[in-house]
Amino acid sequence: MSYVKGLKCRECGKAYPKEAIYVCEQCFGSLEADYDYEKIRKDFTREKIQKRPPNLWRYRELLPLDGEPTVGLSSGFTPFFRSKNLAKRLGLSELYIKDDSSSHPTWSFKDRVVSVALSKAKELKFDTVSCASTGNLANAVAAHAAQAGLKCFIFIPDDLEAAKIIATLIYKPAVVAVRGNYDDVNRLCAEIAARYPWAFVNVNIRPYYAEGSKTFGFEIAEQLGWRTPDHVVVPAASGSLLTKIWKAFKEFEKLGFLAGPLKSRLHCAQPEGCSPIVTAILNQSDAIRPVKPKTIAKSLAIGNPADGYYAKDAVFESGGFAAIVTDEEIREGIKLLAETEGIFTETAGGVTVAAAQKLIKQGKIKAGESVVLSITGNGLKTQEAIQKSVGEAVSIEPNVASFEEKVAGRYNVTQRVIARSPERATKQSGSQA
Ligand SMILES: *Cc1c(COP(=O)(O)O)cnc(C)c1O
Ligand SMILES: [Zn+2]
């Protein structure tokens, strides 16, 4: 049973059928899934959600499929937990981490959007999928396409991190490295999408793809006990995730799923070398001025963000704010999260942590308020960014003397004082796994 009436122009409201289209022919606005909320209200309850398996399809009534999902059946419902150590370091009393660095199967929140996009592509009978990507989307589209048996073409800027390229190639798609930045890649893909009968997840089926990001917001609300926090800090590239977290909260409010009123402020986080959305917010400007990206946060390096306006509007509507962080602050943010919570996030997560620190310092986030940090990707993919700032392993010879010379002194450790017979020590000295 479907709860989607069709697509609808976000600007003029013109209705369209559920096809692989994304622009309004009347006003060039972007199209969005249009749900029958009356019908959803009758059938969909919190109890129903809670009885379902822990994946993003537990919210299927609010996702744009007509039939059963077929791709990404194990994605979503990532860890959400209360932070003690980082909270203390940031001077907050109620801090939570939504952790998509452990997303199944490709370690970023892009598994959510791709699960929805490829399920829809199959419904629409496409046999080939494609995308323009800053890295994580490439990983997710290639992995899910392999599992779904779809042909796959991936377009990336040619300066991506090694791990993001390898973790795409492994699934055997055609990987096309374009000599240009993401905005060049995206422009090229819009032209290719007009010529080839492919489902481009973030071009012609973007209206379906984008809805997948709502599940990040649904999960925050459900995992927080059907509440929304005072603040959510969200990293932005195209601005879609931020826009859709806000939409998710409003849908839960509309359906009566929230225990209290919706009072969350959404804060937009971007790196200094690519901050078109945050700059517009800080200038109280309506125009998003495109930039040429130059940042270590490559997953956020979109200079001309497709959903910039909507992200900015969501920030204003929610009463949130925004912060720009430097490359050095991103590195410090990555390290701080690792050292306090044991989570190794990618550069985008570093942007979130560093932006939160700024917002706290500026008094936009106050000590007693509840805060959720959006950790959207995994640090093993962006090792280049912090390689030079994590120190080095101490290299020693395989004997105790070398250990004591190089390690024990340096880390100021004291030896145990238990006396042991020499024979027993020898007997037990076989290698242990
Ligand atoms: C793509 C991406 C984002 C930003 O997503 P948008 O919806 O384009 O704003 C944030 N974090 C990570 C790790 C990403 O890969
Ligand atoms: Zn329109």
Short mmCIF file of C-alpha atoms and ligand atoms in Angstrom, two decimals:
data_model
loop_
_atom_site.label_atom_id
_atom_site.label_comp_id
_atom_site.label_asym_id
_atom_site.label_seq_id
_atom_site.Cartn_x
_atom_site.Cartn_y
_atom_site.Cartn_z
CA MET A 1 0.00 0.00 0.00
CA SER A 2 1.32 3.43 -0.92
CA TYR A 3 1.05 6.62 1.05
CA VAL A 4 2.67 8.74 -1.64
CA LYS A 5 0.28 10.70 -3.81
CA GLY A 6 2.94 11.80 -6.26
CA LEU A 7 5.61 14.44 -6.57
CA LYS A 8 5.01 18.10 -5.92
CA CYS A 9 6.94 21.26 -6.78
CA ARG A 10 8.48 22.74 -3.61
CA GLU A 11 7.94 26.25 -5.02
CA CYS A 12 4.66 26.47 -6.93
CA GLY A 13 3.02 23.27 -5.68
CA LYS A 14 2.30 21.81 -9.12
CA ALA A 15 1.61 18.07 -8.89
CA TYR A 16 3.54 15.44 -10.87
CA PRO A 17 3.33 11.65 -11.22
CA LYS A 18 5.78 9.31 -9.43
CA GLU A 19 8.42 9.18 -12.11
CA ALA A 20 12.15 9.79 -12.46
CA ILE A 21 11.78 13.57 -12.67
CA TYR A 22 13.14 16.28 -10.40
CA VAL A 23 12.49 19.77 -11.80
CA CYS A 24 9.19 21.63 -12.15
CA GLU A 25 8.60 22.41 -15.81
CA GLN A 26 6.56 25.45 -14.80
CA CYS A 27 8.95 27.25 -12.43
CA PHE A 28 12.16 25.15 -12.33
CA GLY A 29 11.63 24.50 -8.62
CA SER A 30 12.70 21.09 -7.26
CA LEU A 31 10.19 18.30 -6.76
CA GLU A 32 9.44 16.51 -3.52
CA ALA A 33 7.44 13.44 -2.49
CA ASP A 34 3.87 14.33 -1.55
CA TYR A 35 2.30 12.10 1.12
CA ASP A 36 -1.28 11.43 2.10
CA TYR A 37 -0.87 12.33 5.78
CA GLU A 38 -4.54 11.64 6.57
CA LYS A 39 -4.12 8.06 5.46
CA ILE A 40 -0.79 7.77 7.29
CA ARG A 41 -2.36 9.13 10.48
CA LYS A 42 -4.97 6.36 10.38
CA ASP A 43 -2.51 3.48 9.84
CA PHE A 44 0.77 4.49 11.38
CA THR A 45 1.57 4.47 15.09
CA ARG A 46 4.56 4.57 17.42
CA GLU A 47 3.68 1.04 18.52
CA LYS A 48 3.84 -0.16 14.93
CA ILE A 49 7.27 1.38 14.51
CA GLN A 50 8.59 -0.14 17.73
CA LYS A 51 7.49 -3.67 16.75
CA ARG A 52 9.49 -3.58 13.53
CA PRO A 53 13.13 -4.64 13.01
CA PRO A 54 15.83 -2.07 13.79
CA ASN A 55 16.42 -0.68 10.32
CA LEU A 56 15.30 2.46 8.50
CA TRP A 57 12.27 0.74 6.97
CA ARG A 58 10.50 0.86 10.32
CA TYR A 59 9.37 4.31 9.08
CA ARG A 60 8.29 3.02 5.66
CA GLU A 61 4.90 4.80 5.66
CA LEU A 62 6.90 8.06 5.52
CA LEU A 63 9.20 6.87 2.73
CA PRO A 64 8.35 7.22 -0.98
CA LEU A 65 7.90 3.61 -2.14
CA ASP A 66 4.76 2.07 -3.57
CA GLY A 67 5.65 -1.52 -2.71
CA GLU A 68 8.02 -3.39 -0.42
CA PRO A 69 11.60 -2.14 -0.03
CA THR A 70 14.13 -4.31 -1.89
CA VAL A 71 17.46 -2.59 -1.25
CA GLY A 72 19.21 -1.66 1.99
CA LEU A 73 17.12 -3.90 4.22
CA SER A 74 19.69 -3.74 7.03
CA SER A 75 20.59 -0.06 6.86
CA GLY A 76 19.66 2.53 9.44
CA PHE A 77 18.92 2.39 13.17
CA THR A 78 22.49 3.25 14.02
CA PRO A 79 23.73 3.79 17.59
CA PHE A 80 22.46 6.76 19.57
CA PHE A 81 23.82 7.32 23.02
CA ARG A 82 24.35 9.81 25.78
CA SER A 83 27.87 11.16 26.01
CA LYS A 84 29.61 11.56 29.36
CA ASN A 85 33.20 12.38 28.49
CA LEU A 86 32.71 14.73 25.56
CA ALA A 87 29.79 16.36 27.37
CA LYS A 88 32.12 17.16 30.24
CA ARG A 89 34.78 18.54 27.91
CA LEU A 90 32.21 20.74 26.17
CA GLY A 91 30.61 21.85 29.43
CA LEU A 92 27.22 20.34 28.57
CA SER A 93 24.96 18.35 30.87
CA GLU A 94 22.88 16.55 28.22
CA LEU A 95 24.78 15.61 25.09
CA TYR A 96 23.92 12.78 22.67
CA ILE A 97 25.70 11.34 19.69
CA LYS A 98 23.89 9.98 16.66
CA ASP A 99 26.52 7.75 15.17
CA ASP A 100 26.29 6.94 11.46
CA SER A 101 30.03 6.29 11.34
CA SER A 102 28.92 2.69 11.92
CA SER A 103 26.22 2.67 9.24
CA HIS A 104 25.66 -0.60 7.39
CA PRO A 105 27.18 -1.39 4.93
CA THR A 106 29.37 1.57 3.91
CA TRP A 107 29.96 3.55 7.11
CA SER A 108 28.15 6.81 6.37
CA PHE A 109 24.60 8.15 6.44
CA LYS A 110 24.55 7.85 2.63
CA ASP A 111 23.42 4.23 3.14
CA ARG A 112 20.05 5.72 4.11
CA VAL A 113 19.47 7.79 1.00
CA VAL A 114 20.77 5.05 -1.28
CA SER A 115 18.56 2.37 0.28
CA VAL A 116 15.54 4.46 -0.58
CA ALA A 117 16.83 5.62 -3.99
CA LEU A 118 17.72 2.15 -5.26
CA SER A 119 14.54 0.55 -3.90
CA LYS A 120 12.70 3.23 -5.89
CA ALA A 121 14.92 2.73 -8.96
CA LYS A 122 13.96 -0.94 -8.95
CA GLU A 123 10.30 -0.04 -8.62
CA LEU A 124 10.68 2.27 -11.60
CA LYS A 125 12.30 -0.63 -13.51
CA PHE A 126 15.75 0.88 -14.03
CA ASP A 127 18.57 -1.58 -14.63
CA THR A 128 21.38 0.97 -14.28
CA VAL A 129 22.10 3.38 -11.46
CA SER A 130 24.53 6.25 -11.21
CA CYS A 131 25.53 9.21 -9.07
CA ALA A 132 27.73 12.26 -8.75
CA SER A 133 29.56 11.91 -5.47
CA THR A 134 31.94 13.54 -3.02
CA GLY A 135 32.90 10.02 -1.89
CA ASN A 136 30.49 8.48 0.57
CA LEU A 137 27.64 8.40 -1.91
CA ALA A 138 29.94 6.59 -4.35
CA ASN A 139 30.65 3.91 -1.72
CA ALA A 140 26.97 3.51 -0.88
CA VAL A 141 25.63 3.44 -4.45
CA ALA A 142 28.31 0.96 -5.58
CA ALA A 143 27.73 -1.37 -2.61
CA HIS A 144 23.95 -1.36 -2.73
CA ALA A 145 23.95 -1.69 -6.55
CA ALA A 146 26.19 -4.75 -6.28
CA GLN A 147 23.82 -6.36 -3.80
CA ALA A 148 20.76 -5.41 -5.85
CA GLY A 149 22.25 -6.65 -9.13
CA LEU A 150 22.08 -3.24 -10.82
CA LYS A 151 24.59 -1.90 -13.33
CA CYS A 152 26.44 1.04 -11.87
CA PHE A 153 28.32 4.13 -13.03
CA ILE A 154 29.98 6.33 -10.42
CA PHE A 155 31.20 9.86 -11.10
CA ILE A 156 33.66 11.47 -8.67
CA PRO A 157 36.05 14.42 -8.63
CA ASP A 158 39.55 13.04 -9.26
CA ASP A 159 41.04 14.32 -5.98
CA LEU A 160 39.11 12.09 -3.53
CA GLU A 161 40.68 10.27 -0.58
CA ALA A 162 42.26 6.90 -1.50
CA ALA A 163 39.97 4.90 0.82
CA LYS A 164 36.84 6.35 -0.73
CA ILE A 165 38.02 5.37 -4.21
CA ILE A 166 39.13 1.85 -3.20
CA ALA A 167 35.92 1.30 -1.22
CA THR A 168 34.02 2.11 -4.41
CA LEU A 169 36.14 0.13 -6.89
CA ILE A 170 35.84 -3.02 -4.78
CA TYR A 171 32.17 -3.39 -5.81
CA LYS A 172 33.12 -3.34 -9.52
CA PRO A 173 31.10 -0.41 -10.81
CA ALA A 174 32.47 1.79 -13.59
CA VAL A 175 34.25 4.55 -11.66
CA VAL A 176 34.74 7.76 -13.59
CA ALA A 177 37.17 10.28 -12.08
CA VAL A 178 36.41 13.68 -13.54
CA ARG A 179 39.15 16.29 -13.70
CA GLY A 180 37.21 18.97 -11.87
CA ASN A 181 35.45 19.60 -8.56
CA TYR A 182 32.11 18.17 -7.42
CA ASP A 183 30.15 20.97 -9.03
CA ASP A 184 31.75 20.15 -12.39
CA VAL A 185 30.94 16.47 -11.86
CA ASN A 186 27.35 17.29 -10.97
CA ARG A 187 26.86 19.48 -14.02
CA LEU A 188 28.23 16.74 -16.25
CA CYS A 189 25.92 14.19 -14.62
CA ALA A 190 22.84 16.34 -15.26
CA GLU A 191 23.77 16.29 -18.96
CA ILE A 192 24.45 12.56 -18.99
CA ALA A 193 21.17 11.92 -17.14
CA ALA A 194 19.33 13.65 -19.99
CA ARG A 195 20.93 11.30 -22.56
CA TYR A 196 21.00 7.90 -20.86
CA PRO A 197 18.10 5.96 -19.33
CA TRP A 198 19.75 5.63 -15.91
CA ALA A 199 18.56 6.31 -12.42
CA PHE A 200 20.93 9.02 -11.13
CA VAL A 201 20.30 8.82 -7.42
CA ASN A 202 21.03 12.48 -6.74
CA VAL A 203 19.78 13.87 -10.06
CA ASN A 204 16.63 12.44 -11.65
CA ILE A 205 15.52 10.37 -8.66
CA ARG A 206 16.69 12.94 -6.11
CA PRO A 207 13.12 13.52 -4.79
CA TYR A 208 13.08 9.89 -3.55
CA TYR A 209 16.74 9.77 -2.53
CA ALA A 210 16.43 12.86 -0.35
CA GLU A 211 13.57 11.37 1.69
CA GLY A 212 15.97 8.72 3.00
CA SER A 213 17.70 11.38 5.08
CA LYS A 214 14.53 11.83 7.13
CA THR A 215 15.27 8.52 8.83
CA PHE A 216 18.28 10.13 10.56
CA GLY A 217 15.81 12.55 12.17
CA PHE A 218 13.15 9.92 12.89
CA GLU A 219 15.73 7.83 14.71
CA ILE A 220 16.95 10.75 16.82
CA ALA A 221 13.38 11.40 17.96
CA GLU A 222 12.54 7.75 18.61
CA GLN A 223 15.85 6.94 20.32
CA LEU A 224 15.46 9.99 22.53
CA GLY A 225 12.15 8.58 23.77
CA TRP A 226 9.85 10.31 21.28
CA ARG A 227 11.25 13.73 21.96
CA THR A 228 13.37 16.09 19.96
CA PRO A 229 16.43 17.73 21.54
CA ASP A 230 16.92 21.46 22.11
CA HIS A 231 19.70 21.48 19.51
CA VAL A 232 20.91 19.38 16.59
CA VAL A 233 24.23 20.22 14.95
CA VAL A 234 24.31 19.02 11.33
CA PRO A 235 27.13 19.13 8.76
CA ALA A 236 26.01 20.30 5.32
CA ALA A 237 27.15 19.70 1.75
CA SER A 238 24.09 20.05 -0.50
CA GLY A 239 22.04 20.91 2.61
CA SER A 240 19.67 17.99 2.08
CA LEU A 241 20.33 16.12 5.34
CA LEU A 242 19.69 19.20 7.45
CA THR A 243 16.52 20.05 5.51
CA LYS A 244 15.21 16.52 5.90
CA ILE A 245 15.97 16.19 9.62
CA TRP A 246 13.75 19.23 10.09
CA LYS A 247 11.07 17.71 7.86
CA ALA A 248 11.28 14.45 9.85
CA PHE A 249 10.74 16.25 13.17
CA LYS A 250 7.78 18.16 11.72
CA GLU A 251 6.22 14.98 10.34
CA PHE A 252 6.47 13.26 13.72
CA GLU A 253 4.92 16.33 15.32
CA LYS A 254 2.12 16.39 12.75
CA LEU A 255 1.38 12.71 13.40
CA GLY A 256 1.34 13.25 17.17
CA PHE A 257 4.39 11.02 17.75
CA LEU A 258 6.26 13.55 19.90
CA ALA A 259 5.73 13.61 23.64
CA GLY A 260 6.41 17.34 23.91
CA PRO A 261 6.37 20.32 21.59
CA LEU A 262 8.87 20.53 18.72
CA LYS A 263 11.40 23.04 19.97
CA SER A 264 14.61 21.88 18.30
CA ARG A 265 17.02 24.39 16.86
CA LEU A 266 18.95 23.07 13.89
CA HIS A 267 22.48 24.40 13.43
CA CYS A 268 24.33 24.21 10.14
CA ALA A 269 28.05 23.31 10.19
CA GLN A 270 30.39 23.85 7.25
CA PRO A 271 34.16 24.04 6.69
CA GLU A 272 35.84 27.36 6.05
CA GLY A 273 36.91 26.32 2.56
CA CYS A 274 33.31 25.62 1.50
CA SER A 275 30.63 27.41 3.47
CA PRO A 276 28.04 28.84 1.05
CA ILE A 277 25.07 27.90 3.25
CA VAL A 278 26.54 29.03 6.57
CA THR A 279 27.75 32.28 5.02
CA ALA A 280 24.21 33.05 3.84
CA ILE A 281 22.85 32.27 7.32
CA LEU A 282 25.44 34.43 9.10
CA ASN A 283 24.77 37.31 6.68
CA GLN A 284 21.00 36.87 7.06
CA SER A 285 21.03 36.70 3.29
CA ASP A 286 18.47 35.03 1.05
CA ALA A 287 20.97 34.28 -1.69
CA ILE A 288 23.33 31.34 -1.54
CA ARG A 289 26.47 32.51 -3.31
CA PRO A 290 28.35 29.57 -4.93
CA VAL A 291 32.01 29.11 -3.97
CA LYS A 292 35.00 27.15 -5.24
CA PRO A 293 35.64 24.50 -2.54
CA LYS A 294 39.02 24.08 -0.88
CA THR A 295 38.80 22.03 2.31
CA ILE A 296 39.97 18.78 3.91
CA ALA A 297 36.28 17.99 4.46
CA LYS A 298 35.88 16.61 0.95
CA SER A 299 32.51 14.99 1.69
CA LEU A 300 31.17 18.51 2.28
CA ALA A 301 32.88 20.14 -0.71
CA ILE A 302 29.84 21.24 -2.69
CA GLY A 303 30.24 24.85 -3.78
CA ASN A 304 26.79 25.22 -5.32
CA PRO A 305 24.48 23.36 -2.91
CA ALA A 306 21.24 22.06 -4.43
CA ASP A 307 19.28 22.38 -1.18
CA GLY A 308 21.07 25.41 0.21
CA TYR A 309 17.95 27.57 0.30
CA TYR A 310 15.91 24.91 2.05
CA ALA A 311 18.65 24.23 4.58
CA LYS A 312 18.95 27.94 5.35
CA ASP A 313 15.16 28.20 5.71
CA ALA A 314 15.09 25.20 8.06
CA VAL A 315 17.77 26.84 10.21
CA PHE A 316 15.85 30.14 10.34
CA GLU A 317 12.49 28.46 10.93
CA SER A 318 13.85 26.36 13.78
CA GLY A 319 15.62 29.33 15.38
CA GLY A 320 19.03 27.75 14.88
CA PHE A 321 22.34 29.24 13.90
CA ALA A 322 25.47 28.22 12.02
CA ALA A 323 29.23 27.92 12.34
CA ILE A 324 32.24 27.83 10.06
CA VAL A 325 35.30 25.85 11.17
CA THR A 326 38.88 25.79 9.91
CA ASP A 327 40.76 22.71 8.71
CA GLU A 328 42.77 22.75 11.93
CA GLU A 329 39.59 22.90 14.02
CA ILE A 330 38.21 19.95 12.01
CA ARG A 331 41.30 17.88 12.89
CA GLU A 332 40.98 18.86 16.54
CA GLY A 333 37.28 17.95 16.45
CA ILE A 334 38.02 14.49 15.03
CA LYS A 335 40.65 13.90 17.72
CA LEU A 336 38.46 15.18 20.53
CA LEU A 337 35.62 12.79 19.62
CA ALA A 338 38.06 9.88 19.35
CA GLU A 339 39.79 10.63 22.66
CA THR A 340 36.58 11.17 24.62
CA GLU A 341 34.07 8.77 23.08
CA GLY A 342 36.15 6.23 21.18
CA ILE A 343 34.59 7.12 17.84
CA PHE A 344 36.76 7.72 14.81
CA THR A 345 34.78 9.98 12.53
CA GLU A 346 35.63 11.41 9.16
CA THR A 347 36.21 15.07 8.42
CA ALA A 348 32.47 15.86 8.28
CA GLY A 349 32.12 14.61 11.87
CA GLY A 350 35.05 16.81 12.83
CA VAL A 351 33.14 19.74 11.34
CA THR A 352 30.15 18.87 13.56
CA VAL A 353 32.18 18.63 16.77
CA ALA A 354 34.15 21.82 16.08
CA ALA A 355 31.00 23.73 15.12
CA ALA A 356 29.30 22.62 18.34
CA GLN A 357 32.26 23.97 20.33
CA LYS A 358 31.89 27.33 18.60
CA LEU A 359 28.14 27.49 19.15
CA ILE A 360 28.65 26.74 22.84
CA LYS A 361 31.33 29.42 23.14
CA GLN A 362 29.04 31.93 21.44
CA GLY A 363 26.22 31.11 23.84
CA LYS A 364 23.95 29.79 21.07
CA ILE A 365 23.95 26.46 22.87
CA LYS A 366 23.70 26.67 26.66
CA ALA A 367 25.13 24.31 29.26
CA GLY A 368 21.83 22.88 30.52
CA GLU A 369 20.23 22.28 27.11
CA SER A 370 19.99 18.96 25.29
CA VAL A 371 22.19 18.62 22.23
CA VAL A 372 22.58 16.00 19.50
CA LEU A 373 25.74 15.85 17.41
CA SER A 374 25.29 14.35 13.92
CA ILE A 375 28.25 12.08 13.24
CA THR A 376 27.70 11.18 9.61
CA GLY A 377 30.74 9.23 8.43
CA ASN A 378 33.75 7.09 9.34
CA GLY A 379 37.32 8.23 9.91
CA LEU A 380 38.96 5.22 8.27
CA LYS A 381 37.96 6.77 4.93
CA THR A 382 39.66 10.12 5.45
CA GLN A 383 42.96 9.16 7.02
CA GLU A 384 44.90 11.61 4.85
CA ALA A 385 43.31 14.47 6.77
CA ILE A 386 44.76 13.52 10.15
CA GLN A 387 47.71 11.29 9.24
CA LYS A 388 50.25 13.95 10.19
CA SER A 389 48.57 14.95 13.43
CA VAL A 390 48.08 11.65 15.26
CA GLY A 391 51.70 11.02 16.17
CA GLU A 392 53.52 7.76 15.42
CA ALA A 393 53.84 4.26 16.84
CA VAL A 394 56.92 3.82 19.02
CA SER A 395 59.22 1.43 17.18
CA ILE A 396 61.15 -1.04 19.37
CA GLU A 397 63.22 -4.21 19.17
CA PRO A 398 61.44 -7.40 20.31
CA ASN A 399 63.02 -7.38 23.79
CA VAL A 400 62.22 -5.95 27.20
CA ALA A 401 65.28 -3.75 27.31
CA SER A 402 64.14 -1.95 24.20
CA PHE A 403 60.62 -1.67 25.62
CA GLU A 404 61.95 -0.17 28.83
CA GLU A 405 64.21 2.22 27.02
CA LYS A 406 61.71 3.48 24.46
CA VAL A 407 58.33 3.06 26.15
CA ALA A 408 58.41 2.63 29.91
CA GLY A 409 60.44 5.76 30.47
CA ARG A 410 58.47 7.85 28.06
CA TYR A 411 55.04 6.90 29.40
CA ASN A 412 56.27 7.00 32.99
CA VAL A 413 54.97 3.55 33.97
CA THR A 414 55.99 1.60 37.06
CA GLN A 415 56.78 -2.12 37.07
CA ARG A 416 54.64 -4.58 38.97
CA VAL A 417 56.27 -5.85 42.16
CA ILE A 418 55.00 -9.46 42.19
CA ALA A 419 57.85 -11.97 42.51
CA ARG A 420 57.56 -14.89 40.09
CA SER A 421 59.73 -18.02 39.74
CA PRO A 422 61.78 -17.92 36.55
CA GLU A 423 60.54 -21.41 35.36
CA ARG A 424 56.85 -20.40 35.47
CA ALA A 425 57.52 -17.21 33.60
CA THR A 426 59.24 -19.20 30.83
CA LYS A 427 56.43 -21.75 30.61
CA GLN A 428 53.86 -19.05 30.12
CA SER A 429 55.82 -17.11 27.61
CA GLY A 430 54.27 -18.60 24.43
CA SER A 431 52.61 -16.06 22.14
CA GLN A 432 49.06 -15.29 23.00
CA ALA A 433 46.45 -14.36 20.42
C1 LIG B 1 27.09 13.83 2.02
C2 LIG B 1 27.56 13.99 3.41
C3 LIG B 1 27.07 15.03 4.25
C4 LIG B 1 26.17 16.14 3.78
O1 LIG B 1 25.04 15.74 3.12
P1 LIG B 1 24.04 16.74 2.38
O2 LIG B 1 22.73 16.06 2.51
O3 LIG B 1 24.49 16.81 0.94
O4 LIG B 1 24.10 18.08 3.03
C5 LIG B 1 27.49 15.03 5.57
N1 LIG B 1 28.34 14.12 6.06
C6 LIG B 1 28.85 13.13 5.29
C7 LIG B 1 29.82 12.19 5.89
C8 LIG B 1 28.47 13.03 3.95
O5 LIG B 1 28.98 12.05 3.20
ZN ZN B 2 6.98 24.78 -9.76
#
